[in-house]
Coordinates of C-alpha atoms in Angstrom, one line a residue:
M27 CA -43.1 -29.1 14.9
S28 CA -40.2 -25.9 14.3
G29 CA -37.9 -24.4 16.6
R30 CA -36.9 -22.1 14.6
K31 CA -38.9 -19.5 14.3
R32 CA -38.4 -15.7 12.2
I33 CA -39.1 -12.3 12.5
Q34 CA -37.4 -9.9 10.6
V35 CA -37.4 -6.1 11.9
D36 CA -36.4 -2.8 9.1
E37 CA -34.6 -0.7 10.5
A38 CA -34.1 1.5 7.6
E39 CA -34.6 4.4 8.4
W40 CA -33.2 3.9 11.5
Y41 CA -30.1 3.9 9.5
R42 CA -30.9 7.2 7.1
I43 CA -31.3 9.7 9.7
Q44 CA -28.4 8.3 11.8
R45 CA -26.3 8.2 8.2
K46 CA -27.4 11.7 7.3
A47 CA -25.9 12.4 10.9
Q48 CA -22.9 11.1 10.6
Q49 CA -22.5 13.1 7.2
L50 CA -23.3 16.5 8.3
K51 CA -20.7 15.6 11.7
N52 CA -17.5 14.6 9.2
V53 CA -18.5 17.9 6.9
Q54 CA -16.8 19.9 10.4
R55 CA -14.2 17.7 11.7
K56 CA -10.4 19.0 12.5
I57 CA -10.9 21.2 9.3
P58 CA -8.6 23.8 10.7
K59 CA -6.3 21.5 11.6
L60 CA -6.0 19.2 9.2
I61 CA -4.9 22.8 7.0
D62 CA -2.6 23.7 9.0
E63 CA -0.9 20.4 8.6
V64 CA -0.9 19.6 5.0
R65 CA 0.7 23.2 5.0
R66 CA 3.6 21.7 7.5
Q67 CA 4.1 19.0 4.7
T68 CA 3.7 20.8 1.8
G69 CA 6.7 23.3 2.6
E70 CA 9.3 21.0 1.8
D71 CA 7.7 20.2 -1.5
L72 CA 7.0 23.8 -2.8
D73 CA 10.9 25.0 -1.1
R74 CA 13.0 21.7 -3.1
V75 CA 10.0 22.3 -6.1
F76 CA 10.3 26.0 -6.6
S77 CA 14.4 26.0 -5.5
R78 CA 15.2 24.4 -9.5
V79 CA 13.1 26.6 -10.8
E80 CA 14.8 28.8 -8.8
E81 CA 18.7 27.2 -9.9
R82 CA 18.1 27.5 -13.5
Q83 CA 17.0 31.1 -13.4
Q84 CA 20.3 31.5 -11.5
R85 CA 22.3 30.3 -14.4
H86 CA 20.5 31.8 -16.7
E87 CA 21.5 35.1 -15.2
Q88 CA 24.9 34.8 -15.8
V89 CA 24.8 33.1 -18.7
V90 CA 23.0 36.7 -20.3
Q91 CA 26.1 38.1 -18.8
G92 CA 28.3 36.9 -21.1
L93 CA 26.5 37.2 -24.1
S94 CA 26.6 40.0 -26.8
E95 CA 24.8 43.7 -26.3
Q96 CA 22.2 42.3 -29.2
T97 CA 21.0 39.8 -27.5
R98 CA 22.0 40.5 -23.6
Q99 CA 19.0 42.3 -23.3
L100 CA 16.1 40.1 -24.8
E101 CA 17.6 37.5 -22.2
A102 CA 16.7 39.7 -19.9
D103 CA 13.7 40.6 -19.9
T104 CA 12.7 37.5 -20.6
A105 CA 14.4 36.6 -17.3
R106 CA 13.0 39.4 -15.7
R107 CA 9.6 38.3 -16.7
L108 CA 9.4 34.9 -15.9
R109 CA 11.2 35.1 -12.9
E110 CA 8.8 36.8 -11.5
Q111 CA 6.6 35.4 -13.0
A112 CA 7.7 32.2 -11.0
T113 CA 8.3 34.0 -7.1
E114 CA 4.2 35.0 -8.5
V115 CA 3.2 31.4 -8.3
R116 CA 5.0 30.5 -5.7
G117 CA 3.8 32.9 -2.8
A118 CA -0.1 32.0 -4.6
L119 CA 0.0 28.5 -3.7
A120 CA 1.4 28.5 -0.2
A121 CA -0.7 31.0 0.3
S122 CA -3.1 28.4 -0.3
A123 CA -1.5 25.5 0.9
G124 CA -3.9 22.8 2.2
Q125 CA -6.3 24.2 0.3
I126 CA -6.4 25.1 -3.3
R127 CA -9.0 26.5 -4.9
E128 CA -9.8 26.0 -8.2
E129 CA -10.4 30.1 -8.6
T130 CA -6.7 30.1 -7.4
R131 CA -5.5 27.6 -9.9
Q132 CA -7.0 29.9 -12.9
R133 CA -5.8 32.4 -11.9
L134 CA -2.7 31.2 -11.9
A135 CA -3.2 29.8 -15.4
E136 CA -4.6 33.4 -16.4
Q137 CA -1.3 34.9 -15.0
Q138 CA 0.6 32.1 -17.1
Q139 CA -1.0 33.0 -20.9
R140 CA -0.9 37.0 -20.3
V141 CA 3.3 35.5 -19.8
R142 CA 3.7 33.4 -22.0
Q143 CA 2.0 36.1 -24.4
A144 CA 3.8 39.5 -23.2
I145 CA 7.3 36.4 -24.4
A146 CA 6.1 35.9 -26.9
D147 CA 5.3 39.5 -28.8
E148 CA 8.4 41.1 -27.7
R149 CA 10.4 38.0 -29.1
A150 CA 8.6 39.2 -32.4
E151 CA 9.4 42.0 -31.6
R152 CA 13.2 41.9 -32.0
R153 CA 12.8 39.0 -35.1
A154 CA 11.4 41.0 -36.7
E155 CA 14.0 44.6 -35.7
T156 CA 17.4 41.3 -36.7
A157 CA 15.8 41.1 -39.7
R158 CA 15.7 45.2 -40.3
L159 CA 19.1 44.7 -39.4
S160 CA 20.0 42.0 -41.7
A161 CA 18.9 43.3 -44.4
E162 CA 20.7 47.1 -43.7
I163 CA 24.1 45.1 -44.0
G164 CA 23.7 43.1 -46.3
V165 CA 26.7 45.0 -48.1
L166 CA 29.2 44.0 -45.7
S167 CA 29.3 40.4 -47.3
Q168 CA 31.8 42.7 -49.6
D169 CA 34.2 42.9 -46.6
R170 CA 35.0 40.0 -45.4
A171 CA 37.0 41.8 -42.4
Q172 CA 33.7 43.3 -40.9
A173 CA 31.0 40.7 -41.7
A174 CA 33.4 38.3 -40.3
R175 CA 32.8 40.6 -36.9
A176 CA 29.1 40.7 -37.1
V177 CA 28.7 36.4 -37.8
K178 CA 31.0 35.7 -34.6
P179 CA 28.5 36.9 -31.6
W180 CA 25.5 35.3 -33.1
L181 CA 27.2 31.7 -33.2
A182 CA 28.7 32.5 -29.7
D183 CA 25.1 34.2 -28.3
A184 CA 23.3 30.4 -30.2
R185 CA 26.3 28.4 -29.0
S186 CA 26.1 29.1 -25.3
V187 CA 21.6 29.3 -25.4
A188 CA 22.2 25.5 -26.6
S189 CA 24.0 24.4 -24.6
E190 CA 22.9 26.2 -21.6
I191 CA 19.6 23.9 -23.2
A192 CA 21.5 20.6 -23.2
D193 CA 23.0 21.1 -19.2
A194 CA 19.1 22.1 -17.9
G195 CA 17.7 19.1 -19.8
L196 CA 13.6 20.2 -20.5
H197 CA 13.6 19.8 -23.5
E198 CA 14.0 16.4 -24.1
R199 CA 10.5 16.0 -21.9
Y200 CA 8.9 19.2 -24.0
A201 CA 10.4 19.5 -27.0
P202 CA 12.1 16.0 -28.1
G203 CA 14.7 16.2 -31.2
E204 CA 14.4 20.3 -31.8
L205 CA 17.8 20.6 -29.4
D206 CA 19.4 18.7 -31.7
R207 CA 17.7 20.3 -35.0
L208 CA 18.7 24.1 -33.8
T209 CA 22.4 22.3 -33.3
G210 CA 22.6 21.1 -36.5
R211 CA 21.3 24.5 -38.6
L212 CA 24.1 26.0 -35.9
T213 CA 26.8 23.7 -36.7
T214 CA 26.2 24.1 -40.7
A215 CA 25.3 28.1 -39.8
E216 CA 29.3 27.7 -38.5
Q217 CA 30.5 26.3 -41.5
N218 CA 29.5 28.6 -44.3
A219 CA 31.3 31.7 -41.8
A220 CA 34.7 28.8 -41.8
E221 CA 33.7 29.5 -45.8
G222 CA 34.0 32.6 -46.0
R223 CA 30.0 32.9 -46.2
F224 CA 29.2 36.0 -44.3
D225 CA 25.5 36.5 -45.7
A226 CA 24.0 32.7 -44.9
A227 CA 25.7 32.3 -42.1
L228 CA 24.0 35.2 -40.6
A229 CA 21.2 34.8 -41.1
V230 CA 20.7 30.6 -40.6
A231 CA 22.3 31.9 -36.8
Q232 CA 20.2 34.8 -36.2
E233 CA 17.3 32.7 -36.9
T234 CA 18.9 29.5 -34.8
Y235 CA 19.2 31.3 -32.0
H236 CA 15.7 33.0 -31.8
S237 CA 15.1 29.8 -32.1
L238 CA 17.5 28.0 -29.5
S239 CA 15.8 31.7 -26.8
E240 CA 12.4 30.0 -27.7
L241 CA 13.2 26.9 -26.3
R242 CA 14.3 27.9 -23.6
A243 CA 11.3 30.3 -23.2
D244 CA 9.0 27.4 -23.7
T245 CA 10.2 24.9 -21.8
E246 CA 10.9 26.9 -19.0
Q247 CA 6.9 28.0 -18.9
R248 CA 5.8 24.7 -19.6
E249 CA 7.8 23.4 -16.6
L250 CA 6.9 25.3 -14.3
E251 CA 3.0 24.8 -14.9
R252 CA 4.2 20.9 -14.7
C253 CA 5.8 22.6 -11.2
T254 CA 2.3 24.2 -10.0
A255 CA 0.2 20.8 -11.6
Q256 CA 2.9 19.1 -9.0
M257 CA 2.0 20.7 -6.2
A258 CA -2.0 21.3 -6.7
A259 CA -1.5 18.0 -6.9
I260 CA 0.7 17.2 -3.4
D261 CA -1.7 20.0 -2.0
A262 CA -4.9 17.3 -3.0
L263 CA -3.2 13.7 -2.6
A264 CA -1.5 15.1 0.6
T265 CA -4.8 16.3 2.0
V266 CA -6.3 13.9 1.5
A267 CA -4.0 11.8 3.2
G268 CA -4.6 13.6 6.4
E269 CA -8.7 12.6 6.0
I270 CA -8.3 9.3 5.4
E271 CA -6.0 9.1 8.9
D272 CA -8.3 11.5 10.6
G273 CA -10.9 9.3 9.7
R274 CA -9.4 5.6 11.6
E275 CA -11.1 6.6 14.7
Q276 CA -15.2 8.1 14.9
P277 CA -16.7 9.1 17.8
V278 CA -18.8 6.5 19.3
D279 CA -23.2 8.6 20.1
G280 CA -25.0 7.8 22.7
P281 CA -28.6 7.2 23.1
D282 CA -28.7 10.8 23.6
G283 CA -26.8 11.8 20.3
T284 CA -23.9 13.2 22.4
V285 CA -20.7 11.3 21.6
L286 CA -18.8 9.1 24.8
P287 CA -16.1 9.4 26.2
G288 CA -13.6 6.5 25.8
Y289 CA -15.2 4.4 22.9
V290 CA -14.3 4.8 19.5
V291 CA -15.2 3.0 16.1
D292 CA -11.9 1.2 14.3
V293 CA -12.8 2.6 11.5
D294 CA -10.0 0.6 9.5
Y295 CA -11.7 -3.1 11.5
W296 CA -15.0 -1.7 10.8
S297 CA -13.6 -1.4 7.4
E298 CA -13.1 -4.5 6.6
G299 CA -9.4 -3.9 4.7
E300 CA -11.1 -0.9 2.8
W301 CA -9.4 1.9 5.5
D302 CA -6.1 0.8 4.8
R303 CA -7.4 -0.2 1.2
L304 CA -7.6 3.7 1.1
R305 CA -5.2 4.8 3.0
T306 CA -2.4 2.7 0.8
E307 CA -3.8 4.0 -2.5
A308 CA -3.0 7.3 -1.4
A309 CA 0.5 7.2 -0.3
E310 CA 0.4 5.9 -3.9
F311 CA -0.8 8.2 -6.1
L312 CA 1.4 10.3 -3.4
A313 CA 4.5 9.2 -4.3
R314 CA 3.2 10.0 -7.5
A315 CA 2.9 13.2 -7.5
R316 CA 6.2 13.8 -5.6
D317 CA 8.1 11.8 -8.4
D318 CA 9.9 14.8 -10.5
G319 CA 8.9 12.6 -13.6
T320 CA 5.7 12.6 -13.2
A321 CA 3.9 14.2 -16.5
T322 CA 1.7 17.1 -16.3
D323 CA -1.3 15.4 -17.9
E324 CA -0.7 12.4 -15.0
L325 CA -0.6 15.3 -12.5
L326 CA -3.7 16.3 -13.4
L327 CA -5.1 13.2 -13.0
L328 CA -3.8 12.6 -10.1
R329 CA -5.3 16.5 -8.8
D330 CA -8.4 16.0 -10.6
R331 CA -9.4 12.5 -10.7
E332 CA -7.8 10.6 -7.6
A333 CA -7.7 12.8 -5.7
P334 CA -11.5 13.6 -5.4
R335 CA -12.6 10.3 -5.8
L336 CA -10.2 8.6 -2.2
E337 CA -12.2 11.7 -0.4
E338 CA -15.6 10.3 -1.0
E339 CA -15.1 6.8 -0.9
L340 CA -13.6 7.9 2.4
G341 CA -17.0 9.6 2.8
G342 CA -18.3 6.2 1.9
T343 CA -16.1 4.0 4.1
V344 CA -16.5 6.3 7.3
E345 CA -20.0 5.8 7.1
Q346 CA -19.7 1.8 6.6
A347 CA -17.5 1.2 8.9
T348 CA -19.8 4.1 11.1
M349 CA -22.6 2.2 10.5
R350 CA -22.1 -1.3 10.9
H351 CA -21.3 -0.6 14.9
L352 CA -24.2 0.6 15.2
A353 CA -25.4 -3.0 13.9
S354 CA -23.2 -4.2 15.7
Q355 CA -24.9 -2.4 19.1
L356 CA -28.1 -2.6 16.8
R357 CA -28.4 -6.8 17.7
V358 CA -27.3 -6.9 21.5
N359 CA -30.2 -4.9 21.8
L360 CA -32.3 -6.0 20.2
A361 CA -31.9 -9.8 21.9
D362 CA -31.6 -7.5 25.4
T363 CA -35.4 -7.1 24.3
V364 CA -35.9 -10.8 23.1
A365 CA -33.7 -12.1 26.4
Q366 CA -36.8 -9.8 28.8
T367 CA -39.8 -10.7 27.0
L368 CA -38.4 -14.6 27.4
S369 CA -38.0 -14.4 31.0
R370 CA -41.1 -12.4 31.4
I371 CA -43.7 -14.3 28.9
A372 CA -42.3 -17.8 29.9
F373 CA -39.8 -16.9 32.8
Y374 CA -35.9 -18.0 30.5
D375 CA -33.2 -16.2 32.3
F376 CA -30.5 -15.1 30.2
V377 CA -27.1 -17.6 29.7
D378 CA -24.5 -16.4 27.8
G379 CA -24.5 -14.9 24.4
E380 CA -21.4 -14.1 22.4
Y381 CA -20.4 -12.6 18.7
Q382 CA -20.2 -15.0 16.1
D383 CA -16.3 -16.2 17.0
A384 CA -15.6 -13.7 18.5
D385 CA -16.4 -10.7 15.6
P386 CA -19.1 -8.2 16.5
R387 CA -19.4 -7.7 13.1
G388 CA -21.5 -11.1 12.9
T389 CA -23.9 -13.0 14.2
Y390 CA -24.6 -12.5 17.6
Y391 CA -25.9 -15.5 20.0
A392 CA -28.0 -15.4 23.5
K393 CA -28.3 -18.6 24.8
L394 CA -31.4 -19.1 27.2
R395 CA -32.5 -21.8 29.7
H396 CA -35.5 -22.4 31.2
E397 CA -35.3 -24.2 35.5
N398 CA -37.0 -27.1 33.2
G399 CA -34.0 -27.1 31.0
N400 CA -34.8 -25.5 28.0
E401 CA -33.1 -24.2 26.0
L402 CA -33.4 -21.0 23.5
V403 CA -30.7 -19.8 21.0
L404 CA -31.5 -15.9 19.5
D405 CA -29.7 -15.8 16.4
I406 CA -29.5 -12.2 15.4
S407 CA -28.1 -11.6 12.2
Q408 CA -28.6 -9.0 9.3
A409 CA -31.3 -10.0 6.4
A410 CA -28.1 -8.5 4.0
P411 CA -24.7 -7.0 3.5
D412 CA -25.1 -3.2 5.0
S413 CA -29.0 -4.0 4.4
G414 CA -30.2 -1.3 7.2
E415 CA -32.0 -5.3 8.4
Q416 CA -31.8 -7.0 10.8
V417 CA -33.1 -10.7 11.2
V418 CA -33.9 -12.2 15.0
R419 CA -34.7 -16.5 15.2
V420 CA -35.6 -18.3 17.9
L421 CA -34.6 -21.3 18.5
S422 CA -35.8 -23.7 20.1
Y423 CA -33.9 -26.3 22.1
D424 CA -37.3 -28.4 23.6
Y425 CA -36.7 -31.5 25.4
D426 CA -40.0 -32.1 26.4
V427 CA -42.8 -32.1 24.1
T428 CA -43.5 -28.8 23.2
A429 CA -47.0 -27.6 20.8
E430 CA -46.3 -26.1 17.6
E431 CA -48.6 -23.3 19.0
E432 CA -46.9 -23.0 22.4
L433 CA -44.1 -22.0 20.1
R434 CA -46.2 -19.5 17.2
N435 CA -47.6 -17.3 20.4
R436 CA -43.5 -17.5 21.6
A437 CA -43.0 -16.1 18.1
E438 CA -46.0 -13.4 18.7
A439 CA -44.7 -12.2 21.9
V440 CA -41.6 -11.8 20.5
R441 CA -42.9 -9.8 17.0
L442 CA -44.9 -7.9 19.7
A443 CA -42.2 -7.0 22.0
L444 CA -39.7 -5.2 19.3
A445 CA -43.0 -3.2 17.9
D446 CA -43.3 -2.5 20.9
D447 CA -39.6 -0.9 21.3
G448 CA -40.3 1.6 17.7
R449 CA -39.4 -1.9 15.2
A450 CA -40.7 -1.7 12.1
V451 CA -41.2 -5.8 12.3
P452 CA -43.4 -8.2 9.7
A453 CA -47.2 -9.2 10.7
A454 CA -46.7 -11.3 11.7
P455 CA -43.2 -14.4 12.9
E456 CA -42.3 -17.1 9.5
S457 CA -41.4 -20.4 10.7
E458 CA -38.4 -22.7 9.0
P459 CA -37.5 -25.2 7.9
G460 CA -35.8 -28.1 10.4
A461 CA -34.6 -28.1 13.7
P462 CA -32.5 -25.7 15.0
D463 CA -28.4 -27.5 15.2
P464 CA -27.1 -28.2 18.5
R465 CA -23.7 -26.4 18.1
F466 CA -25.9 -22.8 18.3
L467 CA -25.8 -24.0 22.5
D468 CA -22.0 -24.2 22.7
I469 CA -21.4 -19.6 23.2
E470 CA -18.0 -20.5 24.5
A471 CA -16.9 -22.0 21.2
H472 CA -17.5 -18.6 20.2
R473 CA -14.8 -16.8 22.8
R474 CA -12.6 -19.9 22.2
C475 CA -12.9 -19.4 18.2
G476 CA -12.7 -15.0 19.0
Q477 CA -9.0 -15.4 20.9
Q478 CA -6.4 -16.0 18.5
R479 CA -7.9 -13.6 16.0
A480 CA -8.3 -11.2 18.7
G481 CA -4.7 -10.6 19.6
R482 CA -3.8 -10.4 15.8
R483 CA -7.0 -7.9 15.0
Q484 CA -4.9 -6.1 18.2
D485 CA -1.9 -5.8 17.3
R486 CA -3.2 -4.3 13.4
A487 CA -5.1 -1.4 16.3
G488 CA -1.7 -0.5 17.7
G489 CA -3.8 -1.8 20.5
R490 CA -6.9 0.4 20.5
G491 CA -10.3 -0.8 20.5
S492 CA -12.7 -1.4 18.2
G493 CA -15.3 0.9 19.2
A494 CA -18.7 0.7 22.4

C-alpha cells in the first residue's frame, strides 16, 4: 500500500497567456518619466564631456591669434568648422537625451564625415597654394636676409601648433609616435635654417606645418567622434539602469486582471539575485562609459551590445520573477482546492500550511487531519524549475488500516476536482513507491527555519514585502 499519490497539473497555457500580458504591460510603463530622469542625469555628463572640447577650441583660437598672416586664416577656418560641428553634435545629443535612436547617430556620423571632407579639401588647396608660392620664391636663396625672413614664420607657426598638440595630448591616443616624427622634421628644418640652407628649411618647414595642422584637426575630430559615442553609450546605459531600478517592483494583478493596491512583486527576491546582478552590471558599464579613458570601439560595444543585452535580460528577469510569484500563489490555490475536496469527501480539516523553510519560492505544504487522528500532508511543488507544471502529492499518514483502493479513490477525487477547476491533469493519479517521511508533518519546523532568513531578506529589500 502506497501513501504517496502524485498528480501533475499542467499550467503551461495559462502561463503563456499571463506572460504575454505581462510583457505588454512592461513595455508601456513609465517611459516619459524615465526619459526625463535620464535627461537630467546625462545633462552633467554632456556638460563635462563637451566642456573639454570647448576648452581646447578656445586655446586653439588663442594660438591662431599668434600665428603669421600666411597660416592664420587657414587655421581660423578649420577652427570655425570644428566649433560649429561640436555645437551641432552637442545640441543633437541634448535634444535626444534618453532616446538617442539610430537615425540620430546616423545623422551625426554623416555630418561629421561632411565636415572632415570639407576640411581635407580646404587643406589640400592650401597645400597646393603653398607649393606654388614656394616655387616662385626660389630665388630667395640668393638673398639670405629675405630668405631667412620667409622661413622664420613657417618655423614659428609649426612650433606653435606642435606645442598645442602636445598640450592637448590627443595624439597619444589617436596617432602615437606621429608628433615625435613631425617635431623631428621640424628640428631638421630649424637646423637647416641655422646653417643658412633656407631653401631646404623652407620646404621642410611648410610640409611639417601642414602635417602638424592636419594632425591637430584629425585628432580633434576623432576625439569628437569618441565624445559622441561616449554620450550615446552613457545615454543607453543610463536608460537601462533606470529601467532596471523601475523594474525592481512589479504590481500584482488580481484574478480579474486589475492591480491589487498595496501589493508588489520584489523582482530581486523572486529572481534570486538576477535583478541585482543586472543592476551591478549596468552600474559597472555606466562607469566605463563615463570614463574618459574608454576608447571609441569599447564605447560602441557598450552602446550596441551591452545595453541591449541588459535590457533584454531585464525583460526576461522581470517575467521570470513575476511568473514565479504567480506560481507560488498557484501552489496555495491548488492546496486550497485539494483541501476542500478532501474535506468534502473524506472529512479532513485543514490544520496548518507553510512554504518550505517559509520561503514562498519553494514547495508549499498543507496539513490536514481527520477526527480519527489520521493525517494528510499536501506537497505542492513545481515539476521542474519555471516549467509551468505543478505536482500535487497527497501524503497519507493513517494510524488505522486504510485500503489501497480507498487511497486511490481519494487521489482520483482530487484529480477530478482539479480538472473541474479548469486544470489540465493526467488521466489518472500515480503512486510513488515508499512510505511518506513523517518529518513532513512538522509544518512549524519550516516556519522556525525561515524566521532568521526572513529578517535578512527584509533588510536586503529595504523593508518592502515580497508580494501578495
